């Protein structure tokens, strides 16, 4: 049975609701002083992890829609992707504001000095470009270039999981699990990577 446009609307409403609840939950943790000894670090971690979860969820949609023959499900990808960008913007803002006190020169120094931050910054720029070009009018204008650009989401998810792995100082189990999920999701796109490799070989 194919999902209807009403069911799609329900799924999109649930995505909004889940995002609102996540935001309110973080607000509650801050308000009630329930974060750990270093609340700023905990906020950065919470927001980074939520952004990564949304990115992985976005990449789960295509294989799911293909497997269960649900083309309408593909229409949730933009919403999930934009929420991913929203969370990573909050992640970056918290770091810039509460950790660096808006010292942009220090931020640039840190991004250059620390490779895990460089990876986070490249990931964020990719997500920024994907979010800006998610506007339908731009998609139509860009034609084939749009599809090429949006393939960069594969690089973004790989860099984001490495950024996570590198950022964590202890307890590597969770980042490794995230990395495996990332590789599994990328493996569902192996025919694309094969054709990309072939086109490079032909040059
Ligand atoms: C300019 C962009 C970014 C900056 C400056 C940045 C900065 C940081 C910092 C400072 C940490 C904490 C490291 C520590 O504990 O000392 C962190 C962790 C993390 N970041 Fe980012 N980040 C950026 C982009 C991203 C993006 C785009 C994603 C995901 C799509 C992401 C996901 C994460 C995750 C999952 C963690 C680890 C959370 C945990 O330990 O539970 N970051 N980042």
Coordinates of C-alpha atoms and ligand atoms in Angstrom, one line a residue:
X1 CA 0.0 0.0 0.0
X2 CA 1.4 3.4 -1.0
X3 CA 1.3 6.2 1.6
X4 CA -1.2 9.0 0.7
X5 CA -0.5 12.8 0.7
X6 CA -2.4 12.9 4.0
X7 CA -0.1 10.4 5.5
X8 CA 2.9 12.4 4.2
X9 CA 1.4 15.5 5.9
X10 CA 1.2 13.5 9.2
X11 CA 4.8 12.3 8.9
X12 CA 6.0 15.9 8.3
X13 CA 3.9 17.1 11.3
X14 CA 5.6 14.4 13.4
X15 CA 9.0 15.6 12.3
X16 CA 8.1 19.1 13.4
X17 CA 6.7 17.8 16.7
X18 CA 9.8 15.7 17.4
X19 CA 12.0 18.7 16.6
X20 CA 10.0 21.0 18.9
X21 CA 10.1 18.4 21.7
X22 CA 13.9 18.0 21.3
X23 CA 14.2 21.8 21.6
X24 CA 12.0 22.0 24.6
X25 CA 13.8 19.2 26.3
X26 CA 17.1 21.0 25.9
X27 CA 15.5 24.2 27.2
X28 CA 14.2 22.2 30.2
X29 CA 17.6 20.8 30.9
X30 CA 19.2 24.3 30.8
X31 CA 16.4 25.9 32.8
X32 CA 16.4 23.2 35.5
X33 CA 20.2 23.2 35.7
X34 CA 20.2 19.5 34.8
X35 CA 23.2 19.6 32.5
X36 CA 26.5 18.3 33.8
X37 CA 29.4 20.1 35.5
X38 CA 30.3 21.9 32.2
X39 CA 26.8 22.9 30.8
X40 CA 28.2 24.7 27.7
X41 CA 30.1 21.6 26.6
X42 CA 27.0 19.5 27.2
X43 CA 24.9 21.9 25.1
X44 CA 27.5 21.7 22.3
X45 CA 27.4 17.9 22.5
X46 CA 23.6 17.7 22.6
X47 CA 23.2 20.0 19.5
X48 CA 26.0 18.3 17.5
X49 CA 24.6 14.9 18.2
X50 CA 21.1 16.0 17.2
X51 CA 22.4 17.5 14.0
X52 CA 24.2 14.3 13.1
X53 CA 21.1 12.2 14.0
X54 CA 19.0 14.3 11.6
X55 CA 21.7 14.0 8.9
X56 CA 21.7 10.2 9.2
X57 CA 17.9 10.1 9.2
X58 CA 17.8 12.2 6.0
X59 CA 20.1 9.7 4.3
X60 CA 17.9 6.8 5.5
X61 CA 14.9 8.0 3.6
X62 CA 16.0 7.1 0.0
X63 CA 16.9 3.5 0.8
X64 CA 13.7 3.1 2.8
X65 CA 11.5 4.7 0.1
X66 CA 13.1 2.4 -2.6
X67 CA 12.9 -0.7 -0.4
X68 CA 9.2 -0.2 0.4
X69 CA 8.3 1.5 -2.9
X70 CA 7.1 4.7 -1.3
X71 CA 8.1 7.6 -3.6
X72 CA 6.1 10.1 -1.5
X73 CA 8.4 9.5 1.4
X74 CA 11.2 11.2 -0.5
X75 CA 9.5 14.5 0.1
X76 CA 10.5 14.4 3.8
X77 CA 14.2 14.6 2.9
X78 CA 14.2 18.4 2.5
X79 CA 12.5 19.0 5.9
X80 CA 14.9 16.6 7.7
X81 CA 17.9 18.1 5.9
X82 CA 16.9 21.7 6.9
X83 CA 16.4 20.6 10.5
X84 CA 19.9 19.0 10.4
X85 CA 21.2 22.4 9.3
X86 CA 19.2 24.2 12.0
X87 CA 20.7 22.0 14.8
X88 CA 24.2 22.4 13.5
X89 CA 23.7 26.2 13.3
X90 CA 22.8 26.1 17.0
X91 CA 25.8 23.8 17.7
X92 CA 28.1 26.4 16.0
X93 CA 26.4 29.4 17.6
X94 CA 26.7 27.9 21.1
X95 CA 30.4 27.3 20.5
X96 CA 31.0 30.8 19.1
X97 CA 28.9 32.5 21.7
X98 CA 29.3 30.6 25.0
X99 CA 32.8 29.1 24.4
X100 CA 34.5 31.8 22.4
X101 CA 32.5 34.9 23.3
X102 CA 32.1 35.9 19.6
X103 CA 35.9 36.2 19.1
X104 CA 35.9 35.5 15.4
X105 CA 39.7 35.7 15.1
X106 CA 40.0 33.0 17.9
X107 CA 37.4 30.9 16.0
X108 CA 39.5 31.1 12.8
X109 CA 42.6 30.2 14.7
X110 CA 40.9 27.2 16.4
X111 CA 39.4 25.9 13.1
X112 CA 42.9 26.1 11.5
X113 CA 44.7 24.6 14.5
X114 CA 42.4 21.8 15.3
X115 CA 41.7 19.3 12.5
X116 CA 38.4 18.1 14.0
X117 CA 37.1 21.6 14.0
X118 CA 38.3 22.0 10.3
X119 CA 36.2 19.0 9.4
X120 CA 33.2 20.3 11.3
X121 CA 33.5 23.7 9.5
X122 CA 33.7 22.0 6.0
X123 CA 30.7 19.9 6.9
X124 CA 28.8 23.0 8.0
X125 CA 29.6 24.9 4.8
X126 CA 28.4 21.9 2.7
X127 CA 25.1 21.8 4.8
X128 CA 24.8 25.6 4.3
X129 CA 25.1 25.2 0.5
X130 CA 22.6 22.3 0.4
X131 CA 20.1 24.3 2.6
X132 CA 20.3 27.5 0.4
X133 CA 19.9 25.5 -2.8
X134 CA 17.0 23.5 -1.4
X135 CA 14.7 26.3 -2.5
X136 CA 12.6 24.9 -5.4
X137 CA 13.2 27.9 -7.7
X138 CA 17.0 27.5 -7.3
X139 CA 16.7 23.8 -7.9
X140 CA 15.0 24.5 -11.2
X141 CA 17.6 27.1 -12.2
X142 CA 20.6 24.9 -11.3
X143 CA 19.3 21.9 -13.3
X144 CA 22.0 19.1 -13.4
X145 CA 24.4 21.1 -11.2
X146 CA 21.8 20.8 -8.3
X147 CA 22.1 17.0 -8.3
X148 CA 25.9 17.1 -8.5
X149 CA 26.0 19.6 -5.5
X150 CA 23.5 17.5 -3.5
X151 CA 25.7 14.4 -3.8
X152 CA 28.1 16.3 -1.5
X153 CA 25.8 15.2 1.4
X154 CA 27.7 11.9 1.2
X155 CA 31.0 13.8 2.0
X156 CA 29.2 15.8 4.7
X157 CA 28.0 12.7 6.6
X158 CA 31.4 11.1 6.4
X159 CA 33.2 14.3 7.6
X160 CA 30.6 14.8 10.4
X161 CA 31.1 11.2 11.8
X162 CA 34.9 11.7 11.7
X163 CA 34.4 15.1 13.4
X164 CA 32.4 13.3 16.1
X165 CA 35.0 10.5 16.5
X166 CA 37.8 13.1 16.8
X167 CA 35.9 15.4 19.2
X168 CA 35.3 12.6 21.7
X169 CA 38.0 12.2 24.3
X170 CA 36.8 9.0 25.9
X171 CA 34.2 6.3 25.2
X172 CA 34.7 5.6 21.5
X173 CA 31.9 3.0 21.2
X174 CA 29.2 5.4 20.3
X175 CA 31.2 7.3 17.6
X176 CA 32.2 4.0 16.1
X177 CA 28.5 2.9 16.0
X178 CA 27.7 6.2 14.2
X179 CA 30.6 5.6 11.8
X180 CA 29.3 2.1 11.0
X181 CA 25.7 3.5 10.4
X182 CA 27.3 6.1 8.1
X183 CA 29.2 3.4 6.1
X184 CA 26.0 1.3 5.8
X185 CA 24.0 4.2 4.5
X186 CA 26.8 5.1 2.0
X187 CA 27.0 1.4 0.9
X188 CA 23.4 1.7 -0.3
X189 CA 24.7 4.3 -2.8
X190 CA 27.5 2.0 -4.1
X191 CA 26.3 2.1 -7.7
X192 CA 26.7 5.9 -7.6
X193 CA 30.2 5.6 -6.2
X194 CA 31.1 3.0 -8.9
X195 CA 29.9 5.2 -11.7
X196 CA 31.8 8.1 -10.2
X197 CA 35.0 6.1 -10.0
X198 CA 34.5 4.9 -13.6
X199 CA 34.1 8.5 -14.9
X200 CA 37.3 9.5 -13.1
X201 CA 39.2 6.5 -14.7
X202 CA 37.9 7.5 -18.2
X203 CA 39.4 11.0 -17.9
Ligands
LIG1 C1 32.0 25.2 12.2 C2 31.4 24.1 12.5 C3 31.5 23.3 13.7 C4 32.2 23.6 14.9 C5 33.0 24.8 15.2 C6 32.0 22.5 15.8 C7 32.5 22.4 17.1 C8 32.4 21.3 18.0 C9 32.9 21.3 19.3 C10 33.7 22.4 20.0 C11 32.6 20.1 19.8 C12 32.9 19.6 21.2 C13 34.3 19.0 21.4 C14 34.7 18.8 22.8 O1 34.0 18.2 23.6 O2 35.7 19.4 23.2 C15 31.9 19.4 18.8 C16 31.4 18.1 18.9 C17 30.5 17.5 18.0 N1 30.1 18.0 16.8 FE1 30.6 19.8 16.0 N2 31.2 21.5 15.2 C18 30.9 22.0 13.9 C19 30.1 21.4 13.0 C20 29.4 20.2 13.2 C21 28.5 19.6 12.3 C22 28.2 20.2 10.9 C23 28.1 18.4 12.9 C24 27.1 17.4 12.4 C25 26.5 17.4 11.3 C26 28.7 18.3 14.2 C27 28.5 17.3 15.1 C28 29.2 17.1 16.3 C29 29.1 16.0 17.1 C30 28.2 14.8 16.9 C31 29.9 16.2 18.2 C32 30.2 15.3 19.4 C33 29.1 15.3 20.4 C34 29.3 14.4 21.6 O3 30.4 14.3 22.0 O4 28.3 13.9 22.1 N3 29.5 19.4 14.4 N4 31.8 20.2 17.7

